[in-house]
XYZ file of C-alpha atoms in Angstrom:
629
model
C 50.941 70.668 11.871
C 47.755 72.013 10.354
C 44.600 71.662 11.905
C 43.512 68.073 9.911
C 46.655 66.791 11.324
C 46.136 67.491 14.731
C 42.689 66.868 14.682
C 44.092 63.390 13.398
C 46.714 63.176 16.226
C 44.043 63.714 18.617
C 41.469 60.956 17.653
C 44.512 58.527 17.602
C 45.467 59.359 21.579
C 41.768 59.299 22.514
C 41.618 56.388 21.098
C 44.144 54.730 22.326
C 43.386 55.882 26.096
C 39.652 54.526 25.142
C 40.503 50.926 24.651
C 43.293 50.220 27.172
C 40.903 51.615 29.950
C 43.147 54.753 30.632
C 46.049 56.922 29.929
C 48.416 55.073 32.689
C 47.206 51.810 31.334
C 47.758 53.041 27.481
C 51.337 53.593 28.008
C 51.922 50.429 29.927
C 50.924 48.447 27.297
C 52.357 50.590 24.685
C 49.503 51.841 22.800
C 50.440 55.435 23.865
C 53.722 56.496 23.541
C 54.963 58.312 26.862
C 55.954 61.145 24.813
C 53.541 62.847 22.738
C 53.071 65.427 20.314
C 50.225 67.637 21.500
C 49.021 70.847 22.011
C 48.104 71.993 25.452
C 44.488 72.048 25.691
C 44.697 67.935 24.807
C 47.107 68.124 27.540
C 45.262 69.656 29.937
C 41.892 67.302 29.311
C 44.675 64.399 29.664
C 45.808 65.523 32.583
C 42.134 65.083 34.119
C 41.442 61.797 32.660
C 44.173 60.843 35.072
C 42.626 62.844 37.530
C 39.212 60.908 36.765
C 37.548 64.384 36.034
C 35.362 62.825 32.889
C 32.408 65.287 33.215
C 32.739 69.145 31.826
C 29.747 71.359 31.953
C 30.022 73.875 29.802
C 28.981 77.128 28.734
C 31.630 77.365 25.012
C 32.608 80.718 23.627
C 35.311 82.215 21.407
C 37.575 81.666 24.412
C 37.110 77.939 24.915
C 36.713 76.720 21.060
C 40.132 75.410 21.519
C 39.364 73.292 24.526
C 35.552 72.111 23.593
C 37.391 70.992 20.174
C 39.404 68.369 22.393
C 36.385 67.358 24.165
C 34.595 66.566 20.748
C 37.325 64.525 19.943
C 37.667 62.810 23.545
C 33.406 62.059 23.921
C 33.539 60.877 20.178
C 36.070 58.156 21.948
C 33.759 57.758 24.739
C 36.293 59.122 27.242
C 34.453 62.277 28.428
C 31.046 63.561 28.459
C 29.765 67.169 27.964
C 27.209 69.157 29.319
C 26.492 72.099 27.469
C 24.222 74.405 29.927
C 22.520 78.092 29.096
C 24.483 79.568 32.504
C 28.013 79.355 33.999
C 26.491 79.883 37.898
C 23.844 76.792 37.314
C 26.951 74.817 36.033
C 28.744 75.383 39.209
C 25.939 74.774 41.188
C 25.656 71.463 39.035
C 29.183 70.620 39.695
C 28.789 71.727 43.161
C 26.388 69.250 44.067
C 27.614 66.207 41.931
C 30.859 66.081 44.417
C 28.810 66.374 47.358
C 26.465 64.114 46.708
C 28.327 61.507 44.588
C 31.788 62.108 45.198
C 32.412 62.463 41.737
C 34.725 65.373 40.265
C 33.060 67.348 37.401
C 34.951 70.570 35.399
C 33.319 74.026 34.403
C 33.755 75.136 31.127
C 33.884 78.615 30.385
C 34.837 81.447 27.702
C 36.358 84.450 28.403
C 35.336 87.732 30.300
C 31.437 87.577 31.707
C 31.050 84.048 31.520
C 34.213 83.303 33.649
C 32.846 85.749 35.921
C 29.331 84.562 36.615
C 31.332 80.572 37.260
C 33.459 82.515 39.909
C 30.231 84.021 41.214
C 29.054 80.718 41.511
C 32.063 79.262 43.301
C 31.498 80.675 46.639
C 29.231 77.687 47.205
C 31.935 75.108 46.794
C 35.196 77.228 48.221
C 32.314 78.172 51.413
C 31.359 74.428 51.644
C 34.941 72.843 51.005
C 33.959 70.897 47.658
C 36.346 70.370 44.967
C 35.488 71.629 41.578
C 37.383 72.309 38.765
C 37.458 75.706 36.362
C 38.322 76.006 33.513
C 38.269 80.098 32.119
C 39.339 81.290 28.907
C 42.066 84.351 29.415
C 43.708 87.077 27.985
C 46.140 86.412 25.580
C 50.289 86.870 26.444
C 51.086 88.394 23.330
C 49.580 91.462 25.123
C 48.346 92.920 21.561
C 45.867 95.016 22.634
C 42.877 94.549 25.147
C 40.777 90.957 24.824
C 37.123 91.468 24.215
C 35.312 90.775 27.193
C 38.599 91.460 29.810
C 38.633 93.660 32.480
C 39.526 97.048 30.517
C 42.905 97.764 32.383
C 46.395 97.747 30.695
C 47.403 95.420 33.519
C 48.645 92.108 33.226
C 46.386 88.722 35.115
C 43.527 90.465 36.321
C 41.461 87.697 36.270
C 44.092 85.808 37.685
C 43.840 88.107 40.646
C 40.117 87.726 41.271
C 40.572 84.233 41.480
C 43.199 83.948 43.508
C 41.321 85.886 46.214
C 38.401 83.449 45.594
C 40.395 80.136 45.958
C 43.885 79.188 44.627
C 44.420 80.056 41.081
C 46.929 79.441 38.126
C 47.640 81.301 34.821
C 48.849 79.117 32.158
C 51.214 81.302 29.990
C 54.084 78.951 30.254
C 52.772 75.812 27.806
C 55.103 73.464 29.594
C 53.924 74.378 33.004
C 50.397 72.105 32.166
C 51.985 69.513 34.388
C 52.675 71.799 37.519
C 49.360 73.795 37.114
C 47.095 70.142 37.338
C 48.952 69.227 40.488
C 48.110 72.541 42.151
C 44.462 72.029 40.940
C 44.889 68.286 42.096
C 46.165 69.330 45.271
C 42.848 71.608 45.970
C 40.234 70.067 44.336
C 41.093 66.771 46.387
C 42.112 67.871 49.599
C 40.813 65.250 51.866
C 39.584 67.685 54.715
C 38.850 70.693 52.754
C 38.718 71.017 49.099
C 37.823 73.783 47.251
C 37.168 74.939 43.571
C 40.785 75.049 41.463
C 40.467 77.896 38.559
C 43.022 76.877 35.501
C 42.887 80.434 33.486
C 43.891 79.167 30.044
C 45.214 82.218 27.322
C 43.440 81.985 24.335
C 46.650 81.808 21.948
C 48.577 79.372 24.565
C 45.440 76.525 24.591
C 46.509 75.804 21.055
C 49.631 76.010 21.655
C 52.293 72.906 20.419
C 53.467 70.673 22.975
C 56.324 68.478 20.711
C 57.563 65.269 22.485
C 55.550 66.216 26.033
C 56.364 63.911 28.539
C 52.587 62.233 29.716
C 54.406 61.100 33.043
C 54.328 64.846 33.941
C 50.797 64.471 34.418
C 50.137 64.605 37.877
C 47.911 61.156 39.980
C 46.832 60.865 43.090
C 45.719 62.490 45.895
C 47.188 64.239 48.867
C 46.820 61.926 52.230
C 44.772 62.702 54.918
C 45.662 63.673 58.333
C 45.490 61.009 61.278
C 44.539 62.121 65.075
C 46.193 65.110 66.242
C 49.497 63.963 67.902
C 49.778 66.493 70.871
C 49.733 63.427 73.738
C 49.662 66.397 76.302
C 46.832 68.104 74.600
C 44.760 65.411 75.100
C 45.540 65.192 78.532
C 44.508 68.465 78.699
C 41.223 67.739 77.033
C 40.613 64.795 79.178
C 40.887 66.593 82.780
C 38.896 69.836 81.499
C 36.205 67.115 80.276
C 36.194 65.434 83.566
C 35.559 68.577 85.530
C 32.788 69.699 83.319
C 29.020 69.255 84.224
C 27.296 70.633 81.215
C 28.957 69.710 78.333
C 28.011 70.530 74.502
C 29.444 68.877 71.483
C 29.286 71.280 68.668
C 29.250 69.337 65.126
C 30.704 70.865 61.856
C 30.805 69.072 58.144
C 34.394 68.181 59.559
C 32.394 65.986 61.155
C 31.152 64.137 58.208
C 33.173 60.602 58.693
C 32.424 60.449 62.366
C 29.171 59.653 63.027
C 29.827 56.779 65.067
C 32.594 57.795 67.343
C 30.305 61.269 68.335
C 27.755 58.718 69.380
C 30.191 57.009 71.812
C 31.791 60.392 72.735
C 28.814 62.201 73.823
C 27.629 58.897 75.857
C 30.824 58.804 77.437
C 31.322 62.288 78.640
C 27.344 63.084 79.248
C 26.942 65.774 76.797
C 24.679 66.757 74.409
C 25.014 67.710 70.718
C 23.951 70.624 68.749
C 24.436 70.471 64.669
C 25.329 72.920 62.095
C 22.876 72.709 59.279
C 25.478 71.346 57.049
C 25.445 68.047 58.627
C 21.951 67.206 60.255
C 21.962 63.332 60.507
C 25.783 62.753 62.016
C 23.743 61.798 65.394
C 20.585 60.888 64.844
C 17.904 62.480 65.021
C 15.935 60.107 67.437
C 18.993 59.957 69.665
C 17.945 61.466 72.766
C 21.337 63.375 73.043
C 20.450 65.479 69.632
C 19.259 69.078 70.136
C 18.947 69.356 66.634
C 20.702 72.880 65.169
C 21.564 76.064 66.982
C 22.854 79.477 66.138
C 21.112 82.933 65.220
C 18.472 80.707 63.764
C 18.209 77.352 65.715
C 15.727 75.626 68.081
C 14.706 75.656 71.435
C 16.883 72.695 72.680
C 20.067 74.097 70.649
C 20.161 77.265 71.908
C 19.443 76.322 75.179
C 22.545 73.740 75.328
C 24.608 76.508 73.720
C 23.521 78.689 76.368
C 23.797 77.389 79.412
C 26.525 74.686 78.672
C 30.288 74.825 80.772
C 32.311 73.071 78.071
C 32.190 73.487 74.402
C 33.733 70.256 72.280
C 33.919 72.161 68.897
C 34.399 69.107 66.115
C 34.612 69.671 62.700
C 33.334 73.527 62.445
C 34.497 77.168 61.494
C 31.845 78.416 63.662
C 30.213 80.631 60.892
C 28.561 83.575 62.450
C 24.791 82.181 62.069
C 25.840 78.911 63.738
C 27.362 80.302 66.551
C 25.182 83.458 67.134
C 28.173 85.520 66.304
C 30.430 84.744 69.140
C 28.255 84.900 71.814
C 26.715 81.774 71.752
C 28.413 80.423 74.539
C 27.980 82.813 77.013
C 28.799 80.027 80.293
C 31.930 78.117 77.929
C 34.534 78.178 80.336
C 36.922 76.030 77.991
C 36.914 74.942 74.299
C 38.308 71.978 73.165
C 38.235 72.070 69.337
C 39.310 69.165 66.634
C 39.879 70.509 63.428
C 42.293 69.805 60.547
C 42.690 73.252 60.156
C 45.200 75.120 63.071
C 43.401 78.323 62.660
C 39.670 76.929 63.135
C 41.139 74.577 66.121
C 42.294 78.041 67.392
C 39.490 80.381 66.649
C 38.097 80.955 70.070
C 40.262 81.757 73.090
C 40.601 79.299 76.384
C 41.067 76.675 73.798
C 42.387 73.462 73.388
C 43.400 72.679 70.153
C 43.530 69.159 68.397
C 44.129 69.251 65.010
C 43.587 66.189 63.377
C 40.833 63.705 61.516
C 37.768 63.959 63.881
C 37.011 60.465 63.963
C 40.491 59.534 64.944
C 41.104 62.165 67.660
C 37.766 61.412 68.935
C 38.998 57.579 69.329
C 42.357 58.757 71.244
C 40.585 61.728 73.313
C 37.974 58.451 74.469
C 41.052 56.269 75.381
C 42.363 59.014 77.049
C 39.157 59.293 79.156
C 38.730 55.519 80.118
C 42.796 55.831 80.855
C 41.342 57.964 83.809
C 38.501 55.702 84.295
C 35.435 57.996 82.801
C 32.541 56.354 82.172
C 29.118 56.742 81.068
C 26.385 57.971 83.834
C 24.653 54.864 85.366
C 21.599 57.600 85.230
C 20.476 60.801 83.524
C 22.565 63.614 84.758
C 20.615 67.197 85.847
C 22.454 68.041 82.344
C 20.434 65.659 80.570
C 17.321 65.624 81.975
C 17.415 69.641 81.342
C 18.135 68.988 77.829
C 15.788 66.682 77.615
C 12.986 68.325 78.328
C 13.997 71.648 76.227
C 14.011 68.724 73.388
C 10.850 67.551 74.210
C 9.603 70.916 74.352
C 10.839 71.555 70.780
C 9.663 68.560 69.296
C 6.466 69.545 70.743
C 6.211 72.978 69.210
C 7.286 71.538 65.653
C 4.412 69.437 66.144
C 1.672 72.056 66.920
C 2.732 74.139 63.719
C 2.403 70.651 61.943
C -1.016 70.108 62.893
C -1.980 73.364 61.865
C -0.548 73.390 58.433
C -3.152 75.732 56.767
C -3.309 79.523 57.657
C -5.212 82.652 56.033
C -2.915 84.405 54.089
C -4.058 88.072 53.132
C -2.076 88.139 49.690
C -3.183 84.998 48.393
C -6.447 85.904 49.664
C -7.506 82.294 51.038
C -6.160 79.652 53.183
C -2.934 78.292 52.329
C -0.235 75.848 53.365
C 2.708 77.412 56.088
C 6.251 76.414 55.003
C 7.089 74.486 57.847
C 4.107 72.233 57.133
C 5.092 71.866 53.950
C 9.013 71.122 53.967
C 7.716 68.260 56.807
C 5.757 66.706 54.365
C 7.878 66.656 51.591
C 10.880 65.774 53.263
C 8.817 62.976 55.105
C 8.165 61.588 51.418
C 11.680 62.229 50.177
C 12.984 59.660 52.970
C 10.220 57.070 52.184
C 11.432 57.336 48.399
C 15.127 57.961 49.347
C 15.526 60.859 47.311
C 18.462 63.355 48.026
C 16.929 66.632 49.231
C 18.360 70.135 48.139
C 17.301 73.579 49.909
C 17.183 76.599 48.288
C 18.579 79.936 50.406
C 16.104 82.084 52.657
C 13.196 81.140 54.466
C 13.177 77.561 53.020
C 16.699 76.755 53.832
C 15.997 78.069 57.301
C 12.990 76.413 58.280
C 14.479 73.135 55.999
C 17.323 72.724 58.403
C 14.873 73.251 61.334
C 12.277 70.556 60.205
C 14.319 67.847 58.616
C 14.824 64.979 61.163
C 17.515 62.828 59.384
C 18.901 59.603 60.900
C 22.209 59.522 58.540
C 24.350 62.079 56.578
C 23.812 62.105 53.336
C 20.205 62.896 53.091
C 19.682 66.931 52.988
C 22.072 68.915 51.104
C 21.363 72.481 52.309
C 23.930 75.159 51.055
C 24.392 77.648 53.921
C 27.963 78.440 53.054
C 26.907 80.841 50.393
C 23.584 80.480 51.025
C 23.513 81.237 47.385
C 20.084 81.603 45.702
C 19.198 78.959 42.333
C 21.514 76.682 44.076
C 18.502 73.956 44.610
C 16.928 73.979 41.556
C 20.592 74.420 39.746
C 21.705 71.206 41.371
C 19.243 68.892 40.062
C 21.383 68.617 36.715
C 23.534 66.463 38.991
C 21.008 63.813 38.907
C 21.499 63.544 35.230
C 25.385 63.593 35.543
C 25.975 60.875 38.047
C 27.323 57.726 37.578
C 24.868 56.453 39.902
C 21.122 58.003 39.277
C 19.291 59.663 42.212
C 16.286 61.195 42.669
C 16.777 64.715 43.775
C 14.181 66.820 45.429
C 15.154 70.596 45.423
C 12.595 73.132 47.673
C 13.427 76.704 46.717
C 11.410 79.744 47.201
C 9.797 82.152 44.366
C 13.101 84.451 44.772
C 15.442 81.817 44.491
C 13.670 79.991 41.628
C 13.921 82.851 39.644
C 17.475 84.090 39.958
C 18.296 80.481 38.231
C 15.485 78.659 36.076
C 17.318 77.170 33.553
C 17.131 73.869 35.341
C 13.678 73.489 32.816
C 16.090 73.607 29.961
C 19.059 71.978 30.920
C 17.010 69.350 33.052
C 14.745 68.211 30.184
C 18.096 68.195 27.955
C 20.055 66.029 29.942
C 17.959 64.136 31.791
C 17.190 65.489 35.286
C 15.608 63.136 37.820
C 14.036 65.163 40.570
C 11.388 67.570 41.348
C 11.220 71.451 42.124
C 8.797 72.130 44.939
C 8.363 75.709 44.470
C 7.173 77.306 47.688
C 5.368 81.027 46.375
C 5.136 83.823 48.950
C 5.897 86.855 46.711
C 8.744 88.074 48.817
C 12.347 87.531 50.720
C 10.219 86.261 53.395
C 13.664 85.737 55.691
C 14.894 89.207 55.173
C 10.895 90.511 55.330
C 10.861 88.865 58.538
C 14.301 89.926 59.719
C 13.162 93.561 58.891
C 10.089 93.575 61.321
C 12.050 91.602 64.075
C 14.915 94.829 63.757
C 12.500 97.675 62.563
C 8.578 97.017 62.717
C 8.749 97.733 59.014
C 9.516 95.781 55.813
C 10.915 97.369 52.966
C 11.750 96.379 48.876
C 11.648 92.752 49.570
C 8.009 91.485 47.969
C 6.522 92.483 45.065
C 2.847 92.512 43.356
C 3.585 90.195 40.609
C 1.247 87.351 40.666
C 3.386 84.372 38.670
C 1.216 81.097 37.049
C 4.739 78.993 37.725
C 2.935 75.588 36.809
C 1.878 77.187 33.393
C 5.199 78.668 33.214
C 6.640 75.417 33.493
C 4.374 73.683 31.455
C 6.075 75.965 28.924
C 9.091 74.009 28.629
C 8.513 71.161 26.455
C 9.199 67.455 29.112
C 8.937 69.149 32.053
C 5.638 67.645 34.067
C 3.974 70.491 35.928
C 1.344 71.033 38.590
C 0.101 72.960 41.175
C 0.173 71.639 44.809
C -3.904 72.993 45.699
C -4.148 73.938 48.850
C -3.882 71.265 51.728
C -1.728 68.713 52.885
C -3.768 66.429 50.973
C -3.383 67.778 47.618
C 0.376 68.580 48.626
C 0.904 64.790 49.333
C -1.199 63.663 45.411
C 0.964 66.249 43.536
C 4.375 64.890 44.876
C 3.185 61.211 44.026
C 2.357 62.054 40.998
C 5.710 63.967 40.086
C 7.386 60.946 40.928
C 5.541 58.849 38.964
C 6.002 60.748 35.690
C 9.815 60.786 36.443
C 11.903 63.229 34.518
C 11.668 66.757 36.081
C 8.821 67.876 37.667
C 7.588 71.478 39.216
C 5.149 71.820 41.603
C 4.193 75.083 42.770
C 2.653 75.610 46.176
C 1.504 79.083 47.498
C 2.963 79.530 50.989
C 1.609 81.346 54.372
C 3.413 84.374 55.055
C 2.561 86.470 58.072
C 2.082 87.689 61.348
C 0.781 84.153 62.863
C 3.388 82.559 64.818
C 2.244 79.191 64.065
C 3.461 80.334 60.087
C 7.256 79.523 61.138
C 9.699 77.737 63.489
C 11.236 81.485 65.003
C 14.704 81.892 65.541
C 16.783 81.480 68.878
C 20.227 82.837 68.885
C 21.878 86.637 68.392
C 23.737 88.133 65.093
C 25.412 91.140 64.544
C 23.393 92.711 62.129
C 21.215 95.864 61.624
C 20.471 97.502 64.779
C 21.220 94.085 66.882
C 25.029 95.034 66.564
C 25.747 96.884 69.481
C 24.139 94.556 71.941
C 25.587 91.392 70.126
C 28.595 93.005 69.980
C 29.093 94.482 73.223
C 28.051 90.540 74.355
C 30.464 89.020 72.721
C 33.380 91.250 74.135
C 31.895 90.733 77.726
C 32.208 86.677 76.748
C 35.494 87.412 75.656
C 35.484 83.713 74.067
C-alpha cells in the first residue's frame, strides 16, 4: 500500500476503536475486524490502548516519524494524547511521577541515538523507585547497511539493546510479528504489582513501518500479572512469632513495600510494643502523630530513628531493600540479634543474615504473623514498656529540636550578605501550606530532599513524593508536567534547590504549554550545599561545589511568557504572601527564596547514622563486619 492508503487504513481502525469505547469492545461488536492489515508501529500503539497507556510524551526525531505519524492519526480520533516536551530526562521524570502519583501509565517517546540515551538516563528514577513506565527508542536498522546516525559507532549488532537491558528488561523488535510477545514482556514489567519498573521497546527504524497483513489483534496482550498473597511458610511464621515474643526492643523498619499497609503496621507495632522508623519513600504509612513513629533513620535521619535503630534487639524489616543511606550502610543495627523481613522479593527478604524470611504482600503477612501472635496469646502492653518510654522521649527530644530551628527561621548568611530564611524553616512552611491546600509535594535531590524528608510530618501516604532512589536532580521541577497529564488535576508543589533547578528548567516551557498546575519553590544557596556540607563533616574543607554566579531566577522566570513569578523576600512572612499568591494565579508559578547556608547549627536538621563514603569507609566498614548482620 502507499502511504495515502495506509494513512487511510489507519484513520478507519482509530476510528473504529474511538466509538465502540476500545479495541476489545471494537471487535466484539464487529466494527474492527480481528484481523487487520497494519504496519507495526499502529500495532504497537494498539497494543497499549489495550494496555490503557493513552499518554506519550515525546521528544520526535527522524527515528520516531514512523510512530508519532500513528499517534497523529490516533489523537485526531481522540484515542491518545501527546506531549511533545524540549527533553527526553524531563519526560521521564514526567512519566515518572504521573504513575506514582495517579496510577496512571504514560509512554516516552524518543528518536534514535542521544535522545534515547538521555530517557535511559532518566529511568533510574523509576527502575530505583519500582514505577512502571514505558519506552519507546528508535533503533538501528536490521538491514545492517552501514552505521545509523546517532548509534553507538561499533560494527556490533543491539548495542542499545544491551544498555538497556542492564538498566531494566529490554526488547529489540526486529522480528515484525514478535509486536505481540514484546508488549507482554513490557506488560509484565511495567505492571508488576510489587515492583514495576520502566519497559524499553527499541523499535528499528525500517521495521516500525513495516507491513503487518492479516495480524491477528487477539495477539495483543491484557491484563496484568496477579499479586502475591501472604508468604505461605506456616513454620516461618512460627519462627517469627517466638523470636518476637522474646524480644524487648523491637523496631519495625518500613519500605515503599509498605505502601498498602498502613493499617495493619498500626496494629502490628501496638501488638508487639515496637516502634517504627520510615524510609523517606513512604513518610505517612504510620502517622506522624502516632506516638510509635520515630520519623526516618539512616546516614541522614533523626534523633528518635537512629536511636531505635541503634539500640533496638529485633529488626521487623517490611517492605524495604535497605538502601545504604537508610540503613547507615549495614551497620545500623548494631544490637539486631534477629531479622524478620517481609518482602515480595526472596533476595531483599534475605539480604541480611540471622533472618527470617517472609516473602509475601506486607499487609497480608502482617495479618497472619498477628494471628500467629494472639495464637500464643501476645497482647498489647497494659502500660508503656522501658522500650517505649525510651523512645518516647528521644521523639520528644526531636520534635523539640525541629522546633527550635523553626522558631529561628532567619540567619545571617555571609554570601547573600543579609539575613535570610534556613531551609528547614522554609520546607516547614511550605509543606504546612501544601497540606492545608492538599497539594502533592515533590522534592528535588540534595539538601532539600534531605531536610524535606526530615521536616515533613505527613498523616497518610500519598502526600510527599521525594525521589531518593536516584536521587536524581530536575526530578521536582520535571514532574510538575504530571499535573497537566492527569486524568484527575492536582496541584503539585515541587521544592528543588538552585543546582537541581538548573540541570532541568524546561518545566517553564513545557509547563506553560501544557498546562502545569503547581509551583516551583526555588530554594538559592549558590552551591551543592549536601555535598558542601558532607565535605567539611569528612575534610574541614569544601571544594568545586558553589559558585559566584549571582542568578535573578524570578526575572528569569518572568522570561517565559504564563509563567507567574516572584521572589519570596526575606521572612516567613513574605514566604507565606508569595505562596498564596502563586496559588491564586494558578498555572505555574516560581518563587525564588535565598536560603541560609553555613556554619550555624540551627541552619539544618544534622544527620544521625554512618555511610561508607570518603574517609568514613574504614570505620563504617570495619563496623559493619564486626555486626556481621
Amino acid at each position: 500500500m502507499n502511504p495515502n492508503e495506509i494513512a487511510e487504513q489507519r484513520a478507519l481502525h482509530a476510528k473504529a476503536v474511538a466509538e465502540a469505547g476500545g479495541v476489545g469492545n471494537a471487535i466484539e461488536q464487529g466494527v474492527l475486524p480481528q484481523y487487520i492489515d497494519t504496519t507495526v508501529a499502529e500495532a504497537v500503539i494498539l497494543g497499549l490502548l489495550r494496555q490503557n497507556v493513552r499518554k506519550f510524551i515525546v521528544v520526535l526525531g527522524h527515528g520516531s516519524t514512523e510512530i508519532g505519524e500513528v499517534l497523529r492519526i490516533y489523537e485526531e480520533n481522540g484515542l491518545v494524547k501527546s506531549y511533545a516536551v524540549r527533553n527526553e530526562v524531563a519526560a521521564s521524570h514526567a512519566a515518572t511521577a504521573l504513575r506514582w502519583v495517579t496510577g496512571e501509565k504514560a509512554a516516552v517517546v524518543t528518536s534514535i541515538g542521544p535522545g534515547a540515551m538521555h530517557a535511559l538516563a532518566g529511568s533510574l528514577a523509576p527502575a530505583s523507585d519500582g514505577l512502571g513506565v514505558w519506552y519507546l527508542f528508535g533503533d538501528e536498522t536490521m538491514e545492517d547497511e552501514g552505521p545509523n546516525m546517532q548509534q553507538i559507532p561499533k560494527y556490533e549488532q543491539h548495542s542499545f539493546l544491551k544498555l538497556c537491558s542492564a538498566m531494566g528488561d529490554a526488547y529489540t523488535l526486529q522480528t515484525p510479528e514478535a509486536v505481540g510477545a514484546a508488549l507482554r514482556r513490557g506488560l509484565c514489567r511495567v505492571d508488576d504489582p510489587h515492583f514495576a519498573g520502566p519497559f524499553y521497546l527499541l523499535l528499528p527504524l525500517n521495521t516500525q513501518p513495516a507491513e503487518l497483513p492479516g495480524f491477528n489483534i487477539d495477539e495483543l496482550p491484557v491484563g496484568a500479572p496477579p499479586a502475591l498473597g501472604a508468604a505461605s511458610d506456616d513454620s516461618a511464621y512460627k519462627k517469627a512469632a517466638d523470636a518476637i515474643e522474646k524480644a524487648k526492643r523491637i523496631v519495625v523498619k518500613v519500605g515503599a513495600g509498605a505502601s498498602g499497609a498502613s493499617t495493619q503496621l498500626a496494629q502490628f507495632v501496638d501488638l508487639v510494643d515496637g516502634v517504627v522508623v520510615m524510609s523517606p519513600r513512604l513518610t505517612g504509612a504510620l502517622p506522624y502523630a502516632n506516638p510509635r513513629n520515630m520519623t526516618v533513620g539512616g546516614s541522614k535521619g533523626s534523633i528518635c530513628g537512629n536511636f531505635a535503630m541503634e539500640e533496638a534487639d529485633l529488626l521487623v524489616a517490611v517492605g524495604t531493600r535497605a538502601v545504604c543511606q537508610s540503613d547507615s550502610s549495614r551497620t545500623g543495627y548494631p544490637k539486631v540479634e534477629r531479622v524478620i523481613n517481609i518482602n515480595t522479593d526472596a533476595k531483599a527478604a534475605l539480604h541480611y543474615n540471622r533472618t527470617i524470611a517472609l516473602v509475601g504482600d506486607a499487609a497480608a503477612t502482617l495479618d497472619k504473623l498477628m494471628a500467629a501472635l494472639r495464637d500464643k496469646s501476645v497482647a498489647p502492653p497494659s502500660e508503656p514498656s522501658a522500650w517505649m518510654r525510651q523512645c518516647s522521649e528521644k521523639r520528644k527530644e526531636w520534635d523539640a529540636f525541629k522546633k527550635e530551628r523553626y522558631d529561628n527561621p532567619i540567619l545571617r548568611d555571609e554570601m547573600w550578605g543579609c539575613d535570610v530564611l534556613t531551609q528547614p524553616a522554609v520546607i516547614k512552611i511550605a509543606t504546612d501550606w501544601a497540606g492545608q491546600i492538599g497539594a502533592k509535594t515533590f522534592f528535588d535531590a540534595g539538601d532539600v530532599q534531605a531536610n524535606g524528608f526530615q521536616v515533613v510530618e505527613d498523616e497518610r501516604v500519598g502526600r510527599t513524593f521525594n525521589e531518593t532512589g536516584a536521587s536524581y536532580m530536575g526530578f521536582a521541577a520535571s514532574s510538575l508536567l504530571a499535573t497537566a497529564l492527569a486524568d484527575e488535576k492536582f496541584y503539585g508543589l515541587a521544592i528543588t534547590g538552585d543546582g537541581s533547578f538548573m540541570m532541568n528548567p524546561q518545566i517553564l516551557i513545557d509547563g506553560v504549554q501544557h498546562g502545569a498546575f503547581g509551583c516551583i519553590l526555588l530554594l538559592d544557596n549558590r552551591r551543592m550545599a549536601a555535598i558542601s556540607s558532607l565535605q567539611n563533616a569528612q575534610y574541614g574543607k569544601e571544594y568545586a561545589t558553589n559558585d559566584g554566579v549571582q542568578v535573578d531566577y524570578s526575572a528569569m522566570a518572568r522570561a517565559f511568557r504564563g509563567v507567574f513569578s516572584i521572589h519570596a523576600g526575606f521572612s516567613p512572612e513574605t514566604l507565606q504572601s508569595a505562596l498564596d499568591k502563586a496559588y491564586k494565579r494558578q498555572g505555574l508559578s516560581l518563587i525564588h527564596v535565598p536560603v541560609y547556608y553555613g556554619a550555624d547549627p540551627l541552619g539544618g536538621l544534622g544527620a544521625y547514622g554512618r555511610w561508607n563514603v570518603g574517609n568514613w569507609v574504614r570505620d563504617t566498614q570495619k563496623l559493619r563486619h564486626k555486626i556481621g548482620l
